[in-house]
XYZ file of C-alpha atoms in Angstrom:
746
model
C -52.639 -5.781 -32.977
C -53.446 -2.055 -32.616
C -50.790 0.161 -31.101
C -52.543 3.513 -31.278
C -55.684 5.102 -32.723
C -56.749 8.627 -33.265
C -59.697 10.322 -35.037
C -58.889 12.821 -37.772
C -61.916 15.041 -38.689
C -62.531 15.550 -42.434
C -60.329 12.671 -43.545
C -62.050 10.530 -46.161
C -62.050 6.791 -45.633
C -60.241 4.970 -48.382
C -59.565 1.504 -46.988
C -55.866 2.087 -47.792
C -53.084 0.240 -45.944
C -49.625 1.739 -46.063
C -46.400 0.685 -44.340
C -44.506 3.463 -42.563
C -41.025 2.525 -41.534
C -40.188 -1.102 -40.819
C -42.393 -1.762 -37.858
C -45.718 0.039 -38.326
C -48.624 -0.028 -40.803
C -51.139 2.806 -41.229
C -54.776 1.971 -42.177
C -57.427 4.539 -43.217
C -60.959 3.194 -42.726
C -64.419 3.976 -41.409
C -66.729 6.850 -42.075
C -65.063 9.175 -39.590
C -61.521 8.664 -40.850
C -59.860 6.511 -38.197
C -56.106 5.918 -38.264
C -54.880 2.679 -36.672
C -51.217 1.775 -36.134
C -50.262 -1.846 -35.874
C -47.009 -3.806 -35.865
C -46.021 -7.389 -36.506
C -43.692 -6.961 -33.428
C -45.744 -5.002 -30.903
C -43.848 -2.812 -28.406
C -42.017 -4.408 -25.559
C -40.996 -3.025 -22.207
C -38.684 -4.251 -19.470
C -40.849 -4.183 -16.376
C -38.309 -5.523 -13.878
C -34.590 -6.334 -13.681
C -33.170 -8.908 -11.278
C -29.386 -8.412 -11.105
C -29.008 -11.708 -9.212
C -26.615 -10.127 -6.745
C -26.308 -13.211 -4.557
C -25.533 -15.607 -7.412
C -23.220 -13.211 -9.254
C -21.535 -12.029 -6.066
C -20.619 -15.589 -5.076
C -19.370 -16.441 -8.565
C -17.308 -13.244 -8.836
C -16.100 -13.112 -5.196
C -17.763 -9.719 -4.795
C -20.534 -10.531 -2.316
C -18.803 -8.534 0.431
C -19.215 -5.194 -1.370
C -22.173 -3.351 0.222
C -22.909 -1.292 -2.921
C -26.476 -0.867 -4.158
C -25.352 -1.807 -7.682
C -23.989 -5.121 -8.913
C -20.196 -5.599 -8.677
C -18.597 -8.127 -11.042
C -15.166 -8.934 -12.434
C -14.032 -8.717 -16.027
C -13.487 -11.744 -18.250
C -16.273 -13.665 -16.524
C -19.978 -14.000 -17.304
C -22.731 -12.718 -15.034
C -26.474 -13.246 -15.213
C -29.507 -11.036 -14.973
C -33.197 -11.785 -15.340
C -35.528 -9.478 -17.258
C -39.294 -9.397 -16.881
C -40.789 -8.229 -20.183
C -44.198 -6.889 -21.104
C -44.533 -9.816 -23.516
C -42.579 -12.842 -24.623
C -39.880 -12.479 -27.261
C -40.577 -13.920 -30.691
C -38.092 -16.503 -31.858
C -36.569 -14.199 -34.476
C -36.171 -11.269 -32.065
C -32.931 -10.536 -30.229
C -31.957 -8.095 -27.501
C -29.270 -5.541 -28.209
C -27.268 -4.398 -25.179
C -25.099 -1.309 -24.813
C -22.497 -0.869 -22.067
C -20.618 2.389 -21.616
C -18.326 3.883 -19.032
C -16.877 7.336 -18.520
C -17.635 10.593 -20.338
C -17.962 10.582 -24.138
C -17.886 6.793 -24.224
C -17.008 5.398 -27.635
C -16.366 2.058 -29.268
C -13.097 3.445 -30.665
C -11.785 4.002 -27.127
C -13.191 0.670 -25.905
C -15.334 2.501 -23.369
C -18.538 1.520 -25.158
C -19.745 -1.763 -26.623
C -22.938 -2.716 -28.474
C -23.724 -6.430 -28.683
C -26.736 -8.707 -28.965
C -27.907 -12.025 -27.615
C -26.466 -14.880 -29.578
C -26.338 -18.650 -29.489
C -22.763 -18.563 -30.777
C -19.723 -19.240 -28.618
C -18.317 -16.331 -26.710
C -16.282 -13.921 -28.810
C -13.412 -11.611 -27.974
C -15.502 -8.605 -27.000
C -18.604 -8.174 -24.885
C -21.118 -10.979 -25.416
C -24.667 -11.864 -24.395
C -26.442 -15.212 -24.461
C -29.899 -16.432 -23.511
C -29.791 -18.752 -20.528
C -33.477 -19.462 -20.083
C -36.896 -18.123 -21.068
C -40.238 -18.782 -19.439
C -43.086 -16.814 -20.973
C -42.306 -13.141 -20.305
C -39.216 -13.841 -18.145
C -35.816 -14.028 -19.813
C -32.469 -14.797 -18.152
C -29.396 -13.650 -20.059
C -25.681 -14.074 -19.461
C -23.395 -11.133 -20.183
C -19.609 -11.325 -20.321
C -16.874 -8.742 -20.705
C -13.470 -9.352 -22.284
C -10.606 -9.941 -19.814
C -9.037 -6.687 -21.015
C -12.128 -4.531 -20.491
C -11.861 -1.083 -18.924
C -12.677 -1.254 -15.218
C -15.091 1.141 -13.544
C -18.811 1.987 -13.318
C -20.848 1.055 -16.382
C -24.319 1.989 -17.638
C -26.253 -0.917 -19.162
C -29.092 -0.276 -21.606
C -31.159 -2.415 -23.967
C -33.356 -2.331 -27.042
C -35.136 -4.885 -29.229
C -33.534 -5.754 -32.573
C -36.819 -5.091 -34.394
C -36.980 -1.556 -32.959
C -33.909 -0.133 -34.605
C -35.044 3.452 -34.461
C -36.138 3.293 -30.863
C -33.840 4.639 -28.173
C -32.178 2.335 -25.686
C -33.894 1.671 -22.402
C -31.650 2.140 -19.400
C -31.495 -0.931 -17.151
C -29.105 0.417 -14.513
C -25.462 0.585 -13.498
C -22.922 -2.017 -12.461
C -19.235 -1.922 -11.469
C -16.582 -3.948 -13.306
C -13.320 -4.836 -11.528
C -10.039 -6.556 -12.358
C -10.229 -10.350 -12.091
C -7.366 -12.297 -10.486
C -9.452 -15.486 -10.987
C -9.452 -15.119 -14.800
C -6.452 -16.717 -16.529
C -6.655 -14.251 -19.443
C -6.636 -11.173 -17.199
C -3.254 -9.451 -16.749
C -3.797 -9.543 -12.973
C -4.387 -13.322 -12.871
C -2.976 -15.007 -9.769
C -2.946 -18.806 -9.875
C -3.007 -19.622 -6.155
C -6.430 -19.539 -4.474
C -4.773 -19.156 -1.053
C -2.912 -16.085 -2.287
C -6.082 -14.645 -3.852
C -7.842 -15.025 -0.529
C -4.968 -13.244 1.224
C -4.018 -10.531 -1.253
C -7.449 -9.665 -2.695
C -10.145 -10.638 -0.195
C -8.473 -10.276 3.217
C -9.674 -6.956 4.633
C -7.067 -6.731 7.393
C -3.345 -7.285 7.603
C -0.071 -6.647 9.371
C 2.558 -4.004 8.719
C 6.043 -4.602 10.094
C 7.883 -1.694 11.681
C 10.793 -1.129 14.082
C 14.461 -1.817 13.484
C 16.278 -4.719 11.886
C 16.952 -6.513 15.167
C 13.641 -5.626 16.792
C 10.834 -6.001 14.235
C 7.336 -5.335 15.523
C 3.977 -6.176 13.963
C 1.239 -3.557 13.696
C -2.325 -4.444 12.695
C -4.004 -2.552 9.860
C -7.661 -2.504 8.830
C -7.748 -2.340 5.028
C -11.552 -2.429 5.031
C -11.963 -2.597 1.251
C -15.508 -3.933 1.693
C -16.667 -1.211 4.077
C -19.445 1.248 3.211
C -18.513 3.765 0.475
C -14.962 2.461 0.015
C -15.473 1.176 -3.548
C -17.075 4.473 -4.562
C -14.162 6.349 -2.996
C -11.603 4.198 -4.824
C -13.290 4.948 -8.150
C -13.380 8.634 -7.171
C -9.604 8.567 -6.652
C -9.204 7.632 -10.309
C -11.634 10.361 -11.352
C -9.838 13.023 -9.277
C -6.447 12.352 -10.901
C -4.900 15.120 -13.030
C -4.968 12.832 -16.069
C -8.713 12.444 -15.760
C -9.295 16.121 -15.120
C -7.295 17.048 -18.233
C -8.598 14.388 -20.618
C -11.297 12.225 -19.033
C -12.215 10.140 -22.068
C -8.612 9.089 -22.756
C -7.913 8.476 -19.071
C -10.886 6.125 -18.714
C -9.871 4.252 -21.867
C -6.504 3.432 -20.233
C -8.102 1.811 -17.186
C -7.912 -1.636 -18.752
C -4.193 -1.651 -17.967
C -3.027 -2.425 -14.401
C 0.291 -0.685 -15.135
C -1.566 2.563 -15.836
C -4.050 2.209 -12.983
C -1.450 1.408 -10.313
C 0.754 4.279 -11.443
C -2.188 6.684 -11.122
C -3.039 5.341 -7.658
C 0.609 5.627 -6.562
C 0.461 9.348 -7.351
C -3.036 9.962 -5.961
C -2.567 8.341 -2.538
C -0.153 11.178 -1.683
C -1.124 14.816 -2.101
C 2.083 16.364 -3.419
C 1.036 17.033 -7.026
C -2.733 16.972 -6.688
C -5.572 16.874 -4.190
C -4.610 13.334 -3.311
C -5.677 11.373 -0.273
C -2.933 11.726 2.340
C -0.555 14.572 3.190
C 2.846 13.471 4.457
C 4.595 14.888 7.520
C 8.027 13.811 8.826
C 8.873 16.632 11.235
C 7.279 15.075 14.324
C 4.700 17.873 14.573
C 1.118 17.066 13.678
C -0.893 20.159 14.585
C -4.128 20.532 12.659
C -4.226 16.842 11.840
C -3.776 13.279 13.088
C -0.440 11.712 13.951
C 0.434 8.945 11.464
C 0.721 6.498 14.366
C -2.862 7.186 15.460
C -4.345 5.653 12.316
C -5.416 2.039 12.684
C -6.564 1.498 9.121
C -7.486 2.990 5.771
C -11.258 3.331 6.182
C -11.270 6.422 8.397
C -8.720 8.111 6.112
C -10.631 7.445 2.891
C -13.964 8.438 4.409
C -12.460 11.647 5.769
C -11.063 12.459 2.314
C -14.531 12.028 0.814
C -16.378 13.961 3.514
C -13.793 16.747 3.314
C -14.558 17.184 -0.394
C -11.266 15.634 -1.453
C -9.070 17.758 0.781
C -5.875 15.841 1.680
C -6.035 14.098 5.049
C -3.356 15.071 7.559
C -1.035 13.198 8.201
C 0.692 10.107 6.865
C 4.059 8.406 6.758
C 5.227 5.450 4.702
C 3.142 2.704 6.343
C 0.012 4.876 6.083
C 0.554 5.475 2.362
C 1.175 1.744 1.862
C -1.872 0.738 3.909
C -4.166 3.072 1.972
C -2.800 1.974 -1.407
C -3.237 -1.678 -0.441
C -6.897 -0.962 0.333
C -7.497 0.805 -2.976
C -5.813 -1.805 -5.167
C -7.403 -4.781 -3.406
C -10.740 -3.028 -3.719
C -10.233 -2.645 -7.481
C -9.293 -6.315 -7.782
C -5.487 -6.273 -7.993
C -3.664 -8.667 -5.656
C -1.570 -6.424 -3.384
C 0.529 -6.787 -0.253
C 2.463 -4.491 2.077
C 6.254 -4.906 2.228
C 8.692 -3.513 4.821
C 12.386 -2.963 4.047
C 14.684 -2.492 7.047
C 17.691 -0.177 6.714
C 16.109 1.311 3.627
C 18.195 3.697 1.530
C 16.930 7.017 0.228
C 19.566 7.694 -2.411
C 18.768 11.221 -3.608
C 21.556 11.469 -6.211
C 21.198 7.863 -7.468
C 24.870 6.998 -7.097
C 24.142 3.740 -5.216
C 25.594 5.215 -2.049
C 24.101 6.607 1.150
C 26.661 9.170 2.276
C 26.248 10.329 5.871
C 28.349 13.121 7.397
C 29.017 13.302 11.129
C 31.007 15.421 13.571
C 33.571 14.253 16.135
C 30.755 12.969 18.405
C 29.109 10.930 15.662
C 26.200 13.385 15.356
C 24.615 13.686 11.917
C 25.381 16.933 10.101
C 22.023 17.519 8.444
C 23.105 20.435 6.283
C 25.650 18.174 4.537
C 23.749 14.876 4.537
C 21.310 14.647 1.637
C 20.977 10.858 1.549
C 19.462 8.882 4.388
C 18.988 5.367 5.667
C 15.581 4.887 7.264
C 15.169 2.352 10.051
C 12.450 0.910 7.852
C 10.439 1.873 4.818
C 7.116 0.426 3.710
C 5.859 0.053 0.152
C 3.491 -2.201 -1.796
C 3.793 -5.056 -4.229
C 1.029 -5.837 -6.722
C 0.813 -8.905 -8.924
C 0.269 -8.498 -12.658
C 1.766 -9.132 -16.083
C 4.208 -6.678 -17.664
C 3.071 -6.576 -21.273
C 5.472 -3.657 -21.763
C 8.550 -5.601 -20.613
C 7.829 -9.228 -21.479
C 6.810 -12.331 -19.514
C 10.141 -12.617 -17.681
C 9.098 -9.620 -15.598
C 5.555 -10.719 -14.753
C 4.632 -11.170 -11.110
C 5.240 -8.887 -8.154
C 5.699 -5.204 -8.967
C 6.956 -2.569 -6.506
C 4.665 0.427 -6.003
C 5.373 3.217 -3.536
C 2.976 6.068 -2.780
C 5.284 7.736 -0.244
C 6.374 11.025 -1.856
C 10.182 10.726 -1.877
C 11.337 11.515 -5.407
C 9.548 12.555 -8.587
C 8.956 10.097 -11.404
C 8.307 11.800 -14.759
C 7.530 15.010 -12.888
C 5.124 13.457 -10.352
C 5.694 12.100 -6.842
C 5.069 8.399 -7.394
C 7.101 5.228 -7.748
C 6.596 2.126 -9.853
C 5.494 -0.273 -10.949
C 9.031 -1.694 -10.883
C 9.366 -5.419 -11.505
C 10.818 -7.232 -8.481
C 12.492 -9.633 -10.898
C 14.111 -6.699 -12.705
C 15.436 -5.368 -9.386
C 16.918 -8.748 -8.472
C 18.546 -9.128 -11.882
C 19.919 -5.563 -11.984
C 17.796 -4.522 -14.970
C 17.406 -1.034 -13.589
C 16.883 0.547 -17.014
C 13.388 -0.921 -17.280
C 10.195 0.978 -16.437
C 9.380 2.246 -13.910
C 11.788 3.772 -11.338
C 14.149 0.805 -11.166
C 17.236 2.780 -10.075
C 15.501 4.232 -7.013
C 14.108 0.877 -5.859
C 17.412 -0.917 -6.572
C 19.235 1.615 -4.375
C 16.691 1.173 -1.553
C 17.801 -2.432 -1.139
C 21.379 -2.417 -2.523
C 23.112 0.912 -1.871
C 26.384 1.109 0.046
C 26.331 2.841 3.430
C 29.256 5.197 4.100
C 29.835 7.522 7.034
C 32.258 10.416 6.678
C 33.823 12.422 9.487
C 33.661 16.098 8.525
C 36.613 18.151 9.750
C 36.673 21.844 10.525
C 38.864 22.494 7.470
C 35.984 21.030 5.365
C 37.922 17.910 4.536
C 36.323 14.529 5.105
C 37.494 11.133 6.274
C 35.738 7.819 5.852
C 35.110 6.275 9.277
C 32.586 3.570 8.410
C 31.511 1.709 5.289
C 29.304 -1.297 4.776
C 28.068 -2.773 1.501
C 25.697 -5.193 3.273
C 23.891 -2.913 5.715
C 21.174 -1.654 3.339
C 18.104 -3.734 2.469
C 17.780 -6.118 5.396
C 14.930 -8.412 6.490
C 12.551 -7.400 3.686
C 9.274 -8.597 5.178
C 5.603 -9.193 4.483
C 2.720 -10.978 6.163
C 2.499 -14.715 5.498
C -0.392 -16.120 3.498
C -3.068 -17.363 5.879
C -1.265 -16.476 9.116
C 0.148 -13.558 11.096
C 3.727 -14.733 10.714
C 6.435 -12.592 9.152
C 7.915 -13.881 5.903
C 11.390 -12.743 4.845
C 11.348 -12.100 1.082
C 14.816 -10.531 0.782
C 15.851 -13.245 -1.685
C 13.173 -12.002 -4.123
C 14.994 -8.658 -4.316
C 18.639 -9.712 -4.355
C 20.988 -12.650 -4.351
C 22.851 -13.523 -1.117
C 25.100 -10.645 -0.039
C 28.691 -11.233 -1.079
C 27.876 -14.075 -3.465
C 29.317 -14.153 -6.966
C 25.852 -13.688 -8.478
C 25.159 -10.666 -6.271
C 28.412 -9.054 -7.429
C 27.538 -9.715 -11.072
C 24.103 -8.130 -10.659
C 25.564 -5.103 -8.911
C 28.063 -4.663 -11.736
C 25.288 -4.921 -14.316
C 23.265 -2.259 -12.484
C 26.299 0.054 -12.326
C 26.802 -0.366 -16.054
C 23.148 0.426 -16.715
C 23.209 3.480 -14.446
C 26.610 5.007 -15.145
C 27.601 3.547 -18.509
C 30.791 2.034 -17.148
C 31.987 -1.530 -17.356
C 32.461 -3.428 -14.131
C 34.343 -6.643 -13.556
C 33.651 -8.683 -10.450
C 33.869 -6.539 -7.358
C 36.072 -3.814 -8.855
C 33.628 -1.085 -9.792
C 34.518 2.552 -10.412
C 31.762 4.673 -8.832
C 31.425 8.429 -8.586
C 30.594 9.432 -5.048
C 29.017 12.537 -3.602
C 31.437 15.455 -3.791
C 32.848 14.317 -7.140
C 35.389 11.845 -5.777
C 35.614 8.433 -7.449
C 36.287 5.216 -5.561
C 36.736 1.582 -6.394
C 33.993 -0.420 -4.724
C 36.762 -2.632 -3.336
C 37.799 0.354 -1.228
C 34.422 0.303 0.480
C 34.409 -3.337 1.483
C 37.135 -3.167 4.097
C 38.859 -0.394 6.066
C 42.095 0.918 4.585
C 44.035 -0.742 7.428
C 43.155 -3.506 9.827
C 41.361 -1.981 12.852
C 43.202 -2.047 16.160
C 40.073 -1.848 18.347
C 36.504 -3.127 18.161
C 33.422 -1.773 19.849
C 29.702 -2.335 20.274
C 26.839 -1.139 22.446
C 25.249 -3.667 24.778
C 21.810 -3.185 26.343
C 21.994 -4.154 30.021
C 18.238 -4.006 30.713
C 15.274 -4.208 28.324
C 14.673 -0.636 27.108
C 11.173 0.042 28.441
C 9.139 3.155 27.736
C 9.100 5.345 30.871
C 12.230 3.766 32.405
C 15.883 4.792 32.562
C 18.048 3.300 29.822
C 21.044 1.273 30.976
C 23.676 0.308 28.431
C 27.401 -0.148 28.062
C 29.873 0.570 25.313
C 32.146 -2.463 25.102
C 35.612 -1.777 23.692
C 38.244 -4.399 22.870
C 41.923 -3.886 22.091
C 42.767 -6.168 19.164
C 46.521 -5.666 19.432
C 49.298 -6.784 21.758
C 50.170 -3.227 22.701
C 48.444 -0.788 25.062
C 46.319 1.922 23.474
C 44.669 5.155 24.531
C 41.215 5.933 23.167
C 39.178 9.098 23.341
C 35.485 8.151 23.323
C 32.939 10.816 22.363
C 29.397 9.646 23.140
C 26.187 11.163 21.804
C 22.552 10.187 21.852
C 19.406 11.629 20.329
C 15.732 10.905 20.022
C 14.993 10.266 16.371
C 12.227 9.687 13.873
C 12.063 6.331 12.099
C 13.867 8.034 9.204
C 16.803 8.424 11.639
C 16.414 12.172 11.507
C 17.545 13.499 14.928
C 15.015 15.406 17.026
C 16.828 16.344 20.250
C 20.151 15.490 21.857
C 19.863 13.526 25.123
C 23.487 12.410 25.633
C 26.784 14.228 25.160
C 29.884 13.109 27.066
C 33.518 12.137 26.577
C 35.735 9.483 28.180
C 39.466 8.807 28.107
C 40.094 5.059 28.094
C 43.344 3.109 28.374
C 43.205 -0.390 26.940
C 45.933 -2.856 27.818
C 47.062 -5.535 25.343
C 43.999 -7.609 24.261
C 42.012 -5.953 27.059
C 38.243 -5.396 26.999
C 36.515 -2.628 28.927
C 32.977 -1.391 29.413
C 31.877 2.203 29.618
C 28.546 2.274 31.487
C 25.865 4.584 30.074
C 22.669 5.671 31.810
C 20.040 7.902 30.232
C 17.328 8.852 32.693
C 13.676 8.974 31.666
C 13.616 12.667 32.534
C 16.303 13.243 29.883
C 14.344 11.789 26.993
C 10.640 11.978 27.939
C 10.013 15.481 26.588
C 11.654 14.834 23.217
C 10.711 11.215 22.574
C 8.723 10.974 19.356
C 5.829 8.611 18.772
C 8.301 6.344 16.983
C 9.859 5.694 20.430
C 13.344 5.528 18.924
C 16.767 6.623 20.194
C 20.085 6.606 18.322
C 23.369 6.264 20.202
C 26.771 6.960 18.649
C 30.350 6.618 19.878
C 33.228 8.162 17.955
C 36.366 6.421 19.189
C 39.597 8.315 18.442
C 42.573 6.002 18.730
C 46.261 6.901 18.968
C 47.911 7.484 15.567
C 44.748 8.865 14.060
C 42.646 5.711 13.710
C 38.895 6.258 14.186
C 36.034 3.875 14.961
C 32.351 4.789 14.781
C 29.851 2.645 16.706
C 26.074 3.179 16.407
C 23.025 1.633 18.080
C 19.325 2.101 17.254
C 17.006 1.511 20.213
C 13.233 1.117 20.144
C 11.530 1.436 23.519
C 9.211 -1.424 24.404
C 5.702 -1.253 25.845
C 2.962 -3.672 26.951
C -0.628 -4.478 25.980
C -2.523 -7.790 25.792
C -5.934 -8.486 24.258
C -8.050 -11.571 25.009
C -11.466 -12.622 23.699
C -13.330 -14.236 26.601
C -15.350 -16.906 24.850
C -16.328 -18.105 21.377
C -17.140 -15.415 18.815
C -20.250 -15.864 16.666
C -21.999 -13.643 14.126
C -24.690 -11.555 15.808
C -23.765 -12.627 19.343
C -22.017 -10.289 21.807
C -18.691 -11.469 23.216
C -16.489 -9.835 25.853
C -12.960 -8.605 25.142
C -10.463 -8.026 27.965
C -7.543 -5.668 27.463
C -4.684 -5.534 29.953
C -2.419 -2.486 29.971
C 0.430 -1.193 32.086
C 1.159 2.423 32.915
C 4.750 2.637 31.610
C 5.564 5.726 33.665
C 6.749 6.191 37.211
C 4.068 8.804 37.679
C 0.270 8.763 37.969
C -1.603 9.221 34.688
C -5.228 9.930 33.854
C -7.259 10.738 30.739
C -6.281 7.448 29.092
C -8.586 5.612 26.698
C -8.717 2.454 24.645
C -9.446 2.943 20.943
C -10.795 -0.193 19.254
C -11.421 -0.870 15.555
C -12.131 -3.998 13.553
C -13.782 -4.700 10.210
C -16.658 -7.140 10.698
C -16.400 -6.790 14.495
C -17.363 -3.168 15.160
C -19.625 -0.928 13.107
C -17.487 2.085 13.971
C -14.455 3.005 16.024
C -15.028 2.444 19.737
C -13.601 4.549 22.589
C -13.454 3.137 26.135
C -12.327 5.210 29.111
C -9.519 3.798 31.253
C -9.468 4.555 34.994
C -6.610 6.611 36.413
C -3.445 4.505 36.481
C -0.953 4.632 39.329
C 2.784 4.491 38.522
C 3.509 1.259 36.589
C 0.068 -0.068 37.527
C -1.389 -2.985 35.565
C -5.103 -2.727 34.824
C -7.703 -4.679 32.853
C -10.632 -3.176 30.958
C -13.513 -5.128 29.422
C -15.930 -4.262 26.627
C -18.263 -6.162 24.286
C -18.164 -6.594 20.531
C -20.867 -8.096 18.294
C -19.353 -9.600 15.122
C -21.234 -9.033 11.882
C -19.072 -11.198 9.595
C -17.647 -14.688 9.961
C -14.084 -15.866 9.453
C -10.803 -14.555 10.899
C -11.233 -10.896 11.880
C -8.633 -8.476 13.204
C -9.420 -6.427 16.306
C -7.068 -3.523 16.969
C -6.882 -1.874 20.381
C -4.612 1.059 21.242
C -3.959 2.620 24.630
C -4.051 6.366 23.966
C -2.742 8.919 26.440
C -1.569 12.532 26.335
C 1.366 11.488 28.554
C 3.115 8.911 26.351
C 3.026 7.613 22.754
C 0.210 5.271 21.762
C 0.639 1.643 22.803
C -0.701 -0.516 19.990
C -1.975 -4.082 19.944
C -4.152 -6.411 17.900
C -5.637 -9.899 18.036
C -7.215 -12.179 15.433
C -10.777 -13.151 16.341
C -12.112 -16.305 14.665
C -15.824 -15.695 14.173
C -18.177 -18.617 13.549
C -21.480 -18.425 11.708
C -24.435 -18.375 14.095
C -26.195 -21.732 14.393
């Protein structure tokens, strides 16, 4: 079969046949000297590639990605159909090459060359013929379950054309595979895979321990451009910029990938995604509480040419990281820890210093206890630690402390935290302290001496919470992090952690610990006051603390003795951030109280709206403190965290179906005792709205209730989260969400 002919003037015909190379034969013949090239395996071309996106997407649970290229998961075969310029001979095979990243090489496992085979699947990349009809061939390709994840180039050549260059077929994206039992990220439960990998919305719990509130969050991992952005985050990391080939070769390992993402979601050491801000001032950016999901943040980072997006706080960092890791195929959830310790000196103690009114002395207080802190857990095996530590791993992108010179945290095995194995990688001591540290308050005297006025070994690490699988309920997972407070096992674990951290032996509850300021204490000394208290006190809320209203409370004091006592009560109050950092003082008063034997008394407290409205942060939190100075030098500190409540309801007026408009009614209340205008509803929902929607709200009279309606047209079926916020320049955002169950159109 002739491949090519050309006429060569002056060449004498000889009738010679000569083989050149392995594939071609040259023949000289004819009176004019004609050269003909022929081959026993004539050239072959791929004329069309069908990536079978629908079939592969369903099999790999990737059909929701809107990418132009195929998206598949590692450790699992996928099919493609090739239209060829001729049929393959029986002895011919196709040789495939896959490569990812710069300077791809087989040595780094970023390149593989393999051919179609009838043999059983091997350990590396494999290819097998599925079916052949004339010039159409369907092949099945499979990657190993430990393959590097990322964007791959696929090319092909015929085995009989060894000296021919590969023909590029196109690109595809390879992700982690929680459905593959041999993958380190394998998760056995299908319900949990649906929740922690495929659910594109969720709930983040915020507030205070005794008043936990749910906030909706749009993860949106299947939205336009999000997968490309997530891969770009890996490529923008310092490790990739310094040594791209080595960095890409490490992307088979979820430990490595999650640690990179933990650093890149914040912007402290690099041009990461989100810039943190905890001062309550958000000029030149967006308040952390105004974000309703990750999509707008990630898209803004991309459009801004990788300039950090302003601003985020812990739940924003956790929401964004959850999006990125779910998008890459790692099962991930958001976890909230109430009364979360930030132990800067890693001595397992949060030491707070106050004055005689119970006000925090910020220049002395380095540690802190946040009302809540939000991080992530991802599920994967710990090949570096052993199978005992497989499962949930703590990851925290909030830039609090450096880990190996970079602001990141984790992965730290949750099992290791519970068992006190704080010496294991990564960042175990910091996470252990977040849920186990002691809380101590010291009264700082003018002579620079200090006096312990409050201590509690059970206050830190309360109500550790995450969203339930398949519902919007809150699940308390505290028992995954620690044994019951005060139990024998909890004391043993604490002692083990102390030994690991400080190199000292601990027996039972008697543990010698070095505290801030160089003083050493037995842990026994922290469990109970030095002497039995003679009075007790607590704050009681007399009316629900509503945003825009006066606060009415009482300090209830009780004499625990059979003798009369005089008490000096110094009251203070401040608006605070959720980190409990004070913003502005709104209460400062003193009372002299005489308590008869066993007598109880109430000190009424009223804080008018006018006192706190100018300094209330978007966290809507107030901290009250009472320093009670009893005769004979005894002191009692009483504290109360208050979160102001608000009101919004969202109703879907009718059944929701794909492609059919349905009306949503939102009812809001003006929380203020003054007229407000320039309010708007901001709505967002993956699969419900193509983009964020803004709806004007009519002027609201003082404490007026009003309803606003708008239409949505769902584009995806299943449970979908619709978030709606009431936004006003006169008060902090009022946030709400509802789950919309969307049916497929008939």
